[in-house]
Tab-separated table of C-alpha atoms and ligand atoms in Angstrom:
chain	number	residue	atom	x	y	z
V	86	MET	CA	88.418	33.978	107.776
V	87	GLU	CA	89.849	36.128	105.060
V	88	THR	CA	93.341	35.273	103.837
V	89	ALA	CA	95.873	36.940	101.604
V	90	LYS	CA	95.979	34.250	98.959
V	91	GLN	CA	99.038	35.302	97.026
V	92	ASP	CA	101.250	35.838	100.091
V	93	THR	CA	104.337	33.694	100.558
V	94	ILE	CA	105.294	32.379	103.977
V	95	LEU	CA	108.693	30.935	104.868
V	96	ILE	CA	108.612	28.429	107.760
V	97	VAL	CA	111.973	27.929	109.456
V	98	ASP	CA	111.874	24.945	111.854
V	99	ASP	CA	113.900	21.783	112.468
V	100	ASN	CA	110.946	19.809	113.769
V	101	PRO	CA	109.327	17.858	110.896
V	102	THR	CA	106.048	17.445	112.803
V	103	ASN	CA	105.707	21.222	113.288
V	104	ILE	CA	106.546	21.831	109.647
V	105	LYS	CA	103.997	19.335	108.535
V	106	ILE	CA	101.192	20.787	110.657
V	107	LEU	CA	101.895	24.364	109.635
V	108	PHE	CA	102.506	23.487	106.008
V	109	SER	CA	99.239	21.727	105.518
V	110	PHE	CA	96.937	24.183	107.228
V	111	LEU	CA	98.588	27.243	105.705
V	112	LYS	CA	98.424	25.647	102.285
V	113	GLU	CA	94.807	24.956	102.954
V	114	PHE	CA	94.228	28.666	103.484
V	115	GLY	CA	95.763	29.470	100.159
V	116	PHE	CA	99.243	30.682	101.158
V	117	LYS	CA	102.311	29.865	99.158
V	118	VAL	CA	104.519	28.048	101.698
V	119	LEU	CA	108.322	27.643	101.636
V	120	VAL	CA	110.235	25.600	104.174
V	121	ALA	CA	113.758	25.718	105.615
V	122	LYS	CA	115.059	23.235	108.199
V	123	ASP	CA	117.561	25.517	109.895
V	124	GLY	CA	118.812	29.134	110.047
V	125	GLU	CA	121.590	28.727	107.476
V	126	SER	CA	119.414	27.127	104.832
V	127	ALA	CA	116.754	29.818	105.484
V	128	LEU	CA	119.340	32.576	104.847
V	129	SER	CA	120.569	30.932	101.651
V	130	LYS	CA	116.990	30.429	100.434
V	131	LEU	CA	116.357	34.144	101.018
V	132	GLU	CA	119.032	34.948	98.464
V	133	GLU	CA	116.724	33.499	95.786
V	134	VAL	CA	113.239	34.387	96.998
V	135	LEU	CA	111.769	37.044	99.238
V	136	PRO	CA	108.729	35.817	101.215
V	137	ASP	CA	106.142	38.202	102.592
V	138	ILE	CA	106.525	36.904	106.137
V	139	ILE	CA	108.727	34.448	108.074
V	140	LEU	CA	107.708	32.044	110.827
V	141	LEU	CA	110.930	31.409	112.750
V	142	ASP	CA	111.600	28.737	115.366
V	143	VAL	CA	113.901	29.640	118.283
V	144	GLN	CA	115.600	26.312	119.048
V	145	MET	CA	117.426	24.948	116.016
V	146	PRO	CA	120.715	23.171	115.373
V	147	GLY	CA	123.442	25.465	113.951
V	148	ILE	CA	122.569	29.142	114.268
V	149	ASP	CA	119.459	29.501	116.420
V	150	GLY	CA	116.368	31.609	115.636
V	151	PHE	CA	117.713	34.718	117.389
V	152	GLU	CA	120.945	34.748	115.380
V	153	THR	CA	119.016	34.077	112.184
V	154	CYS	CA	116.737	37.029	113.008
V	155	ARG	CA	119.749	39.290	113.756
V	156	ARG	CA	121.267	38.449	110.359
V	157	LEU	CA	117.951	39.029	108.609
V	158	LYS	CA	117.619	42.453	110.197
V	159	ASP	CA	121.239	43.302	109.318
V	160	SER	CA	120.712	42.739	105.626
V	161	GLU	CA	119.279	45.577	103.545
V	162	ARG	CA	117.522	42.986	101.360
V	163	THR	CA	115.653	41.168	104.112
V	164	LYS	CA	115.371	43.655	106.993
V	165	ASP	CA	111.808	44.684	106.152
V	166	ILE	CA	110.346	41.164	106.036
V	167	PRO	CA	108.211	40.696	109.161
V	168	VAL	CA	109.431	37.871	111.418
V	169	ILE	CA	107.116	35.939	113.778
V	170	PHE	CA	108.851	33.761	116.345
V	171	MET	CA	107.527	30.311	117.258
V	172	THR	CA	108.151	29.638	120.909
V	173	ALA	CA	106.939	27.486	123.817
V	174	LEU	CA	104.055	28.942	125.771
V	175	SER	CA	106.124	29.611	128.907
V	176	ASP	CA	109.254	31.124	127.327
V	177	THR	CA	108.654	34.767	128.282
V	178	GLN	CA	112.381	35.538	128.035
V	179	ASP	CA	112.521	34.183	124.487
V	180	LYS	CA	109.462	36.222	123.508
V	181	VAL	CA	111.005	39.443	124.827
V	182	LYS	CA	114.390	38.709	123.271
V	183	GLY	CA	112.776	37.983	119.902
V	184	LEU	CA	110.744	41.184	119.961
V	185	ASN	CA	113.873	43.171	120.938
V	186	LEU	CA	115.689	41.714	117.952
V	187	GLY	CA	113.099	43.166	115.613
V	188	ALA	CA	110.468	40.415	115.384
V	189	VAL	CA	106.927	41.729	114.970
V	190	ASP	CA	105.188	39.052	116.990
V	191	TYR	CA	105.323	35.485	118.305
V	192	VAL	CA	103.060	32.424	118.216
V	193	THR	CA	103.143	29.779	120.900
V	194	LYS	CA	103.423	26.015	120.597
V	195	PRO	CA	101.325	23.941	120.511
V	196	PHE	CA	99.805	25.986	117.685
V	197	GLN	CA	96.245	27.316	117.783
V	198	HIS	CA	95.519	27.372	114.062
V	199	GLN	CA	93.047	30.251	114.110
V	200	GLU	CA	95.389	32.358	116.251
V	201	VAL	CA	98.361	31.732	113.946
V	202	LEU	CA	96.234	32.621	110.968
V	203	ALA	CA	94.876	35.794	112.600
V	204	ARG	CA	98.377	37.024	113.551
V	205	LEU	CA	99.754	36.218	110.106
V	206	ASN	CA	96.953	38.132	108.452
V	207	ILE	CA	97.399	41.186	110.685
V	208	HIS	CA	101.108	41.399	109.958
V	209	LEU	CA	100.686	40.741	106.271
V	210	ARG	CA	98.128	43.487	106.092
V	211	MET	CA	100.418	45.819	108.019
V	212	ARG	CA	103.273	44.880	105.735
V	213	ASN	CA	101.165	45.662	102.668
V	214	LEU	CA	100.051	48.955	104.118
V	215	THR	CA	103.667	49.859	104.928
V	216	LYS	CA	104.676	48.991	101.375
V	217	GLN	CA	101.889	51.163	99.983
V	218	LEU	CA	102.887	53.966	102.316
V	219	GLN	CA	106.502	53.704	101.201
V	220	LYS	CA	105.446	53.850	97.556
V	221	LYS	CA	103.299	56.891	98.257
V	222	ASN	CA	106.149	58.510	100.157
V	223	VAL	CA	108.460	58.027	97.199
V	224	LEU	CA	105.813	59.511	94.932
V	225	LEU	CA	105.292	62.381	97.312
V	226	GLN	CA	109.006	63.073	97.426
V	227	GLN	CA	109.142	63.049	93.636
V	228	LEU	CA	106.227	65.459	93.451
V	229	THR	CA	107.726	67.692	96.116
V	230	SER	CA	111.054	67.889	94.376
V	231	GLU	CA	109.336	68.506	91.028
V	232	LEU	CA	107.334	71.269	92.647
V	233	GLU	CA	110.423	72.752	94.262
V	234	GLU	CA	112.176	72.692	90.912
V	235	ARG	CA	109.262	74.414	89.241
V	236	VAL	CA	109.011	77.033	91.971
V	237	SER	CA	112.730	77.759	91.874
V	238	SER	CA	112.858	77.981	88.091
V	239	ARG	CA	109.804	80.253	88.115
V	240	THR	CA	111.397	82.388	90.838
V	241	ALA	CA	114.579	82.638	88.788
V	242	GLU	CA	112.551	83.686	85.746
V	243	LEU	CA	110.705	86.298	87.773
V	244	ARG	CA	113.923	87.585	89.308
V	245	GLU	CA	115.457	87.852	85.860
V	246	SER	CA	112.473	89.775	84.511
V	247	LEU	CA	112.547	92.067	87.521
V	248	GLU	CA	116.229	92.753	87.012
V	249	LYS	CA	115.646	93.429	83.325
V	250	LEU	CA	112.807	95.762	84.181
V	251	GLN	CA	114.869	97.627	86.743
V	252	GLN	CA	117.764	97.855	84.316
V	253	ALA	CA	115.476	99.231	81.632
V	254	GLN	CA	114.030	101.706	84.080
V	255	ILE	CA	117.472	102.842	85.193
V	256	GLN	CA	118.618	103.240	81.639
V	257	LEU	CA	115.524	105.219	80.818
V	258	VAL	CA	115.972	107.542	83.755
V	259	GLN	CA	119.690	107.767	83.043
V	260	SER	CA	119.299	108.698	79.423
V	261	GLU	CA	116.386	111.003	80.177
V	262	LYS	CA	118.243	112.754	82.965
V	263	MET	CA	121.339	113.049	80.861
V	264	SER	CA	119.713	114.093	77.654
V	265	SER	CA	117.453	116.691	79.241
V	266	LEU	CA	120.304	118.156	81.272
V	267	GLY	CA	122.679	117.917	78.325
V	268	GLU	CA	120.194	119.474	75.941
V	269	LEU	CA	119.440	122.282	78.328
V	270	VAL	CA	123.098	122.994	78.945
V	271	ALA	CA	123.979	122.756	75.264
V	272	GLY	CA	121.057	125.056	74.393
V	273	VAL	CA	122.060	127.641	76.982
V	274	ALA	CA	125.701	127.486	75.894
V	275	HIS	CA	124.678	127.968	72.296
V	276	GLU	CA	122.394	130.901	73.069
V	277	ILE	CA	125.031	132.604	75.180
V	278	ASN	CA	127.714	132.099	72.595
V	279	ASN	CA	126.602	134.638	69.981
V	280	PRO	CA	125.959	137.637	72.220
V	281	VAL	CA	129.098	136.847	74.181
V	282	SER	CA	131.282	136.795	71.070
V	283	PHE	CA	129.640	140.014	70.015
V	284	ILE	CA	130.308	141.710	73.362
V	285	ALA	CA	133.833	140.281	73.551
V	286	GLY	CA	134.685	141.651	70.108
V	287	ASN	CA	133.226	145.068	70.927
V	288	VAL	CA	134.690	145.320	74.399
V	289	SER	CA	138.217	145.071	73.082
V	290	LEU	CA	137.431	147.718	70.461
V	291	ALA	CA	135.733	149.836	73.127
V	292	SER	CA	138.900	149.577	75.214
V	293	GLU	CA	140.962	150.743	72.270
V	294	TYR	CA	138.559	153.640	71.494
V	295	THR	CA	138.431	154.688	75.117
V	296	GLU	CA	142.221	154.894	75.267
V	297	GLU	CA	142.226	156.960	72.076
V	298	ILE	CA	139.476	159.333	73.247
V	299	LEU	CA	141.191	159.820	76.575
V	300	GLU	CA	144.447	160.443	74.787
V	301	HIS	CA	142.647	162.988	72.659
V	302	LEU	CA	141.157	164.633	75.760
V	303	ARG	CA	144.568	164.885	77.366
V	304	LEU	CA	145.865	166.508	74.177
V	305	TYR	CA	143.053	169.088	74.325
V	306	GLN	CA	143.850	169.810	77.937
V	307	GLN	CA	147.498	170.326	77.056
V	308	VAL	CA	146.834	172.581	74.074
V	309	PHE	CA	143.933	174.463	75.674
V	310	PRO	CA	144.739	174.600	79.413
V	311	GLU	CA	142.148	177.410	79.759
V	312	PRO	CA	139.009	176.017	78.036
V	313	GLY	CA	136.677	178.605	79.500
V	314	ALA	CA	134.115	178.669	82.338
V	315	GLN	CA	131.394	176.566	80.659
V	316	ILE	CA	133.702	173.634	79.944
V	317	GLU	CA	135.337	173.847	83.385
V	318	GLN	CA	131.922	173.881	85.039
V	319	HIS	CA	130.802	170.800	83.089
V	320	ALA	CA	134.081	169.031	83.892
V	321	SER	CA	133.528	169.584	87.540
V	322	GLU	CA	129.866	168.540	87.343
V	323	ILE	CA	130.696	165.242	85.735
V	324	GLU	CA	133.838	164.749	87.867
V	325	LEU	CA	135.952	164.477	84.767
V	326	ASP	CA	139.162	163.590	86.610
V	327	TYR	CA	137.485	160.641	88.267
V	328	LEU	CA	135.853	159.493	85.032
V	329	VAL	CA	139.155	159.629	83.188
V	330	GLU	CA	140.709	157.478	85.854
V	331	ASP	CA	137.829	155.037	86.239
V	332	LEU	CA	136.715	154.474	82.649
V	333	PRO	CA	139.739	152.336	81.577
V	334	LYS	CA	139.339	150.244	84.758
V	335	MET	CA	135.666	149.697	83.982
V	336	VAL	CA	136.383	148.628	80.453
V	337	ALA	CA	139.164	146.311	81.681
V	338	SER	CA	136.796	144.651	84.187
V	339	MET	CA	134.233	144.258	81.403
V	340	GLU	CA	136.898	142.432	79.415
V	341	VAL	CA	137.599	140.143	82.378
V	342	GLY	CA	133.872	139.547	82.856
V	343	VAL	CA	133.210	138.723	79.249
V	344	ASP	CA	136.197	136.408	79.198
V	345	ARG	CA	134.748	134.601	82.205
V	346	ILE	CA	131.395	134.200	80.471
V	347	ARG	CA	133.241	132.760	77.498
V	348	GLN	CA	134.979	130.234	79.749
V	349	ILE	CA	131.641	129.235	81.262
V	350	SER	CA	130.187	128.784	77.823
V	351	VAL	CA	133.120	126.565	76.829
V	352	SER	CA	132.661	124.527	80.024
V	353	LEU	CA	128.976	124.123	79.394
V	354	ARG	CA	129.638	122.866	75.912
V	355	SER	CA	132.312	120.520	77.149
V	356	PHE	CA	129.937	119.155	79.813
V	357	SER	CA	127.163	118.568	77.367
V	358	ARG	CA	129.190	116.665	74.808
V	359	MET	CA	126.476	114.204	73.978
V	360	ASP	CA	128.841	111.692	72.470
V	361	ASN	CA	127.615	108.558	74.206
V	362	THR	CA	128.500	106.039	71.597
V	363	SER	CA	132.221	106.309	71.105
V	364	LYS	CA	135.203	106.677	73.358
V	365	THR	CA	137.428	109.692	72.992
V	366	GLN	CA	140.639	110.924	74.545
V	367	VAL	CA	139.378	113.070	77.372
V	368	ASN	CA	140.993	115.534	79.730
V	369	ILE	CA	139.404	114.491	83.044
V	370	HIS	CA	140.173	117.839	84.674
V	371	GLU	CA	138.111	119.638	82.032
V	372	GLY	CA	135.171	117.407	82.865
V	373	LEU	CA	135.553	118.018	86.614
V	374	ASP	CA	135.911	121.783	86.125
V	375	SER	CA	132.901	122.080	83.876
V	376	THR	CA	130.820	120.054	86.340
V	377	LEU	CA	131.953	122.292	89.203
V	378	MET	CA	131.054	125.266	87.071
V	379	ILE	CA	127.528	123.987	86.582
V	380	LEU	CA	127.218	123.299	90.304
V	381	GLN	CA	128.647	126.725	91.175
V	382	HIS	CA	125.269	128.057	92.268
V	383	ARG	CA	125.039	125.276	94.851
V	384	ILE	CA	128.641	125.669	96.048
V	385	LYS	CA	128.375	129.402	96.545
V	386	ALA	CA	127.341	130.937	99.873
V	387	ASN	CA	123.639	131.207	100.651
V	388	ASP	CA	121.595	132.553	103.566
V	389	HIS	CA	122.432	129.559	105.726
V	390	ARG	CA	126.098	128.986	105.097
V	391	PRO	CA	129.248	130.456	103.551
V	392	ASP	CA	130.851	129.055	100.363
V	393	ILE	CA	131.688	125.379	100.353
V	394	GLU	CA	135.467	125.156	100.073
V	395	VAL	CA	136.522	123.332	96.941
V	396	VAL	CA	140.040	121.942	97.139
V	397	LYS	CA	141.437	120.691	93.859
V	398	GLU	CA	144.418	118.416	94.154
V	399	TYR	CA	144.891	117.649	90.505
V	400	GLY	CA	147.726	115.311	89.603
V	401	ASP	CA	149.484	114.932	86.315
V	402	LEU	CA	146.939	112.961	84.278
V	403	PRO	CA	147.239	111.534	80.801
V	404	LEU	CA	144.287	111.879	78.438
V	405	VAL	CA	141.878	109.069	79.230
V	406	ASN	CA	140.039	107.038	76.632
V	407	CYS	CA	136.439	107.225	77.816
V	408	TYR	CA	132.864	108.379	77.222
V	409	PRO	CA	132.983	112.042	78.242
V	410	SER	CA	129.329	112.745	78.748
V	411	PRO	CA	128.466	109.763	81.006
V	412	LEU	CA	131.669	110.394	82.944
V	413	ASN	CA	130.607	113.983	83.581
V	414	GLN	CA	127.308	112.597	84.768
V	415	VAL	CA	129.179	110.530	87.354
V	416	PHE	CA	131.071	113.615	88.587
V	417	MET	CA	127.790	115.484	88.673
V	418	ASN	CA	126.012	112.808	90.751
V	419	LEU	CA	128.878	112.390	93.218
V	420	LEU	CA	129.411	116.125	93.720
V	421	ALA	CA	125.671	116.815	93.985
V	422	ASN	CA	125.339	114.016	96.586
V	423	ALA	CA	128.215	115.498	98.595
V	424	ILE	CA	126.655	118.976	98.520
V	425	ASP	CA	123.271	117.499	99.511
V	426	ALA	CA	124.931	115.679	102.417
V	427	LEU	CA	126.780	118.813	103.598
V	428	ASP	CA	123.634	120.962	103.471
V	429	GLU	CA	121.575	118.308	105.202
V	430	ASP	CA	124.225	117.973	107.922
V	431	ASN	CA	124.317	121.739	108.591
V	432	LEU	CA	120.553	121.707	108.847
V	433	ASN	CA	120.411	118.676	111.142
V	434	LYS	CA	123.036	120.072	113.490
V	435	GLY	CA	121.360	123.474	113.425
V	436	LEU	CA	124.741	125.127	112.845
V	437	SER	CA	124.873	128.899	112.514
V	438	TYR	CA	126.586	130.708	109.659
V	439	GLU	CA	129.469	131.602	111.984
V	440	GLU	CA	129.854	128.069	113.301
V	441	ILE	CA	130.080	126.701	109.767
V	442	LYS	CA	132.637	129.392	108.922
V	443	GLN	CA	134.837	128.170	111.782
V	444	ASN	CA	134.733	124.650	110.402
V	445	PRO	CA	133.942	125.073	106.715
V	446	ASN	CA	132.140	122.553	104.537
V	447	ARG	CA	134.747	121.116	102.227
V	448	LEU	CA	134.945	119.183	98.989
V	449	ILE	CA	138.271	117.714	97.975
V	450	ILE	CA	138.782	116.521	94.422
V	451	LYS	CA	141.983	114.625	94.006
V	452	THR	CA	143.208	113.015	90.811
V	453	SER	CA	146.227	110.846	90.208
V	454	ALA	CA	147.605	108.550	87.566
V	455	ILE	CA	147.923	104.902	88.551
V	456	GLU	CA	151.132	103.435	87.236
V	457	GLY	CA	150.160	101.579	84.035
V	458	ALA	CA	146.552	101.193	85.168
V	459	GLY	CA	144.700	104.369	84.252
V	460	VAL	CA	143.561	107.142	86.556
V	461	GLU	CA	142.030	107.553	89.989
V	462	ILE	CA	139.624	110.308	90.972
V	463	LYS	CA	138.706	110.787	94.635
V	464	ILE	CA	135.784	112.967	95.619
V	465	THR	CA	135.742	113.576	99.366
V	466	ASP	CA	133.463	115.593	101.610
V	467	ASN	CA	133.589	116.366	105.316
V	468	GLY	CA	129.867	115.717	105.689
V	469	PRO	CA	127.943	113.388	108.021
V	470	GLY	CA	129.218	110.082	106.559
V	471	ILE	CA	127.108	107.060	105.611
V	472	PRO	CA	126.025	104.452	108.224
V	473	ALA	CA	127.568	101.004	107.646
V	474	GLU	CA	124.241	99.271	106.955
V	475	MET	CA	123.433	101.919	104.350
V	476	GLN	CA	126.904	101.790	102.776
V	477	SER	CA	126.375	98.245	101.568
V	478	ARG	CA	123.189	99.300	99.747
V	479	ILE	CA	123.859	102.731	98.261
V	480	PHE	CA	124.752	101.360	94.814
V	481	GLU	CA	121.430	99.502	94.583
V	482	PRO	CA	118.748	101.245	92.542
V	483	PHE	CA	116.019	103.146	94.398
V	484	VAL	CA	117.935	103.295	97.673
V	485	THR	CA	117.650	106.816	99.012
V	486	THR	CA	117.392	108.689	102.297
V	487	LYS	CA	116.037	111.767	100.601
V	488	PRO	CA	112.368	112.766	100.667
V	489	VAL	CA	110.092	111.864	97.772
V	490	GLY	CA	110.564	114.315	94.947
V	491	LYS	CA	114.124	115.169	96.012
V	492	GLY	CA	115.945	111.904	95.366
V	493	THR	CA	115.134	108.907	93.218
V	494	GLY	CA	117.938	106.792	94.659
V	495	LEU	CA	119.235	106.127	91.169
V	496	GLY	CA	122.257	108.435	91.115
V	497	LEU	CA	124.827	106.035	92.510
V	498	SER	CA	123.504	102.958	90.721
V	499	ILE	CA	123.811	104.880	87.453
V	500	CYS	CA	127.361	105.937	88.421
V	501	HIS	CA	128.219	102.333	89.225
V	502	ASP	CA	126.904	101.175	85.851
V	503	ILE	CA	128.772	103.873	83.951
V	504	ILE	CA	132.088	103.236	85.688
V	505	LYS	CA	131.913	99.437	85.898
V	506	LYS	CA	130.004	98.342	82.820
V	507	LYS	CA	130.777	101.151	80.399
V	508	HIS	CA	134.399	101.765	81.376
V	509	GLY	CA	135.460	98.496	83.048
V	510	GLY	CA	136.562	100.499	86.071
V	511	SER	CA	135.607	100.510	89.735
V	512	LEU	CA	133.668	102.785	92.062
V	513	LEU	CA	134.192	102.420	95.810
V	514	CYS	CA	132.863	104.234	98.828
V	515	ASN	CA	134.725	104.800	102.098
V	516	SER	CA	132.883	106.600	104.827
V	517	LYS	CA	133.100	107.311	108.541
V	518	ILE	CA	130.208	108.666	110.536
V	519	GLY	CA	130.885	112.218	111.636
V	520	GLU	CA	134.006	112.525	109.487
V	521	GLY	CA	132.861	112.345	105.898
V	522	THR	CA	132.663	110.282	102.763
V	523	GLU	CA	135.048	109.486	99.958
V	524	PHE	CA	134.160	108.031	96.567
V	525	VAL	CA	137.025	106.527	94.604
V	526	ILE	CA	136.674	106.173	90.837
V	527	ARG	CA	139.218	104.159	88.917
V	528	ILE	CA	139.205	104.148	85.149
V	529	PRO	CA	141.564	101.827	83.302
V	530	GLN	CA	143.694	103.275	80.542
B	169	ATP	N1	128.537	111.966	99.990
B	169	ATP	C1	127.532	111.390	100.672
B	169	ATP	N2	127.410	111.586	102.006
B	169	ATP	C2	126.395	111.012	102.707
B	169	ATP	N3	125.453	110.199	102.153
B	169	ATP	C3	125.522	109.968	100.840
B	169	ATP	C4	126.556	110.536	100.015
B	169	ATP	N4	126.375	110.110	98.758
B	169	ATP	C5	125.281	109.308	98.764
B	169	ATP	N5	124.761	109.238	100.009
B	169	ATP	C6	123.589	108.424	100.422
B	169	ATP	O1	123.322	107.475	99.420
B	169	ATP	C7	121.965	107.546	98.996
B	169	ATP	C8	121.845	107.139	97.569
B	169	ATP	O2	122.451	108.090	96.711
B	169	ATP	P1	121.968	108.190	95.209
B	169	ATP	O3	122.764	109.242	94.541
B	169	ATP	O4	121.988	106.824	94.625
B	169	ATP	O5	120.463	108.602	95.332
B	169	ATP	P2	119.854	109.995	95.792
B	169	ATP	O6	120.920	111.042	95.804
B	169	ATP	O7	119.135	109.764	97.057
B	169	ATP	O8	118.796	110.289	94.638
B	169	ATP	P3	119.147	110.758	93.119
B	169	ATP	O9	120.641	110.817	92.992
B	169	ATP	O10	118.552	109.702	92.268
B	169	ATP	O11	118.478	112.047	92.972
B	169	ATP	C9	121.575	108.981	99.296
B	169	ATP	O12	120.178	109.094	99.478
B	169	ATP	C10	122.343	109.273	100.580
B	169	ATP	O13	121.655	108.779	101.696
B	170	MG	MG1	122.188	111.347	94.131
């Protein structure tokens, strides 16, 4: 029969005859054999050496086999060593008790050598297999944790690259949006400027000349009250009295009109200040007004609804040290979103022109100074509101409810970046379904 030659067996028995028999035949089969005469000496021997298997007698002076086994199983150092009880053939109770205490098997006295050997070999083999399994488990755990580490570090790398990519994309869109809009606006403002100055200069002269010509006409009428039939006929044909009355009014309204165009041109230039790189002292109200001016065409009445009411509740603001152009872009995005939401709401509810007039679409722009902490700008609409699950995501890039081609979902994430990162401020959203939405910008001083 095959034996595990290098294996060490500890025999624990008080009976010298038993020890002798076991010792000699196990030796013969190539085992390394250690002997202890009672439980205590076995336990103290185990502090020095660790056998591969223990043959343990039940009846011994001092602590018996069961107690010895209990102590072995209690100790971290010895609990895995297989224990085989040696018991009398008839002691069923002892066999059961031993197995319950954690023994792997029992052999009966008088010993059948081949049986003892076979049982020893089975348990030694099982013990070796268990050891190998444990080693492999440890290795497997190491590999698993290494793999997990690699996966998580790779995931982190990928997440970082994705974030960088998104950031780059946002910045690209942001600067493209801003520069194309800014360039367009600046170009238009520039083009308008020359003819407007020209008209403005001439209109005031024209007003002066008109007054003088009319004065001259009046003088004629006084000196020559009877100008003759031809002149009287012409005067009646051209409705001279009406012309004389209306012409100064016309010229005055032209002056008002041209002055308005000049204001628009100033607003456009103020909106398109492309100074992205340095902070300047900015009048926030100018920025808001010029943005409203640019959005005028969307605020004004159309076929589906009357004008959107714009309520300005401007507080007393100090000049704010900020980047004017990006800040205008924030106002632009927030106001455009509010107008989009109002229009969409009217459409969804199928409201008629009259119904909207009864309960007008409204934008409220409120500014206030925060004591020692900069300024606050609130942009509120009485639109449909934003659902709670959407509210938590609106500042993320590419989140939009608008159809492809209408919205990129970048507006608010750009606003968030500009206010938080560029200005160290905060941008919050409060919204209630059916009541409206409020965006609160805070910019530190
Ligand atoms: N005032 C508002 N009222 C209701 N919903 C709003 C309001 N402002 C933003 N939203 C919602 O938040 C979403 C994200 O807005 P964001 O400005 O980031 O993107 P967008 O307007 O869809 O597209 P983009 O601004 O890039 O053209 C919008 O699609 C809309 O659903
Ligand atoms: Mg938007």
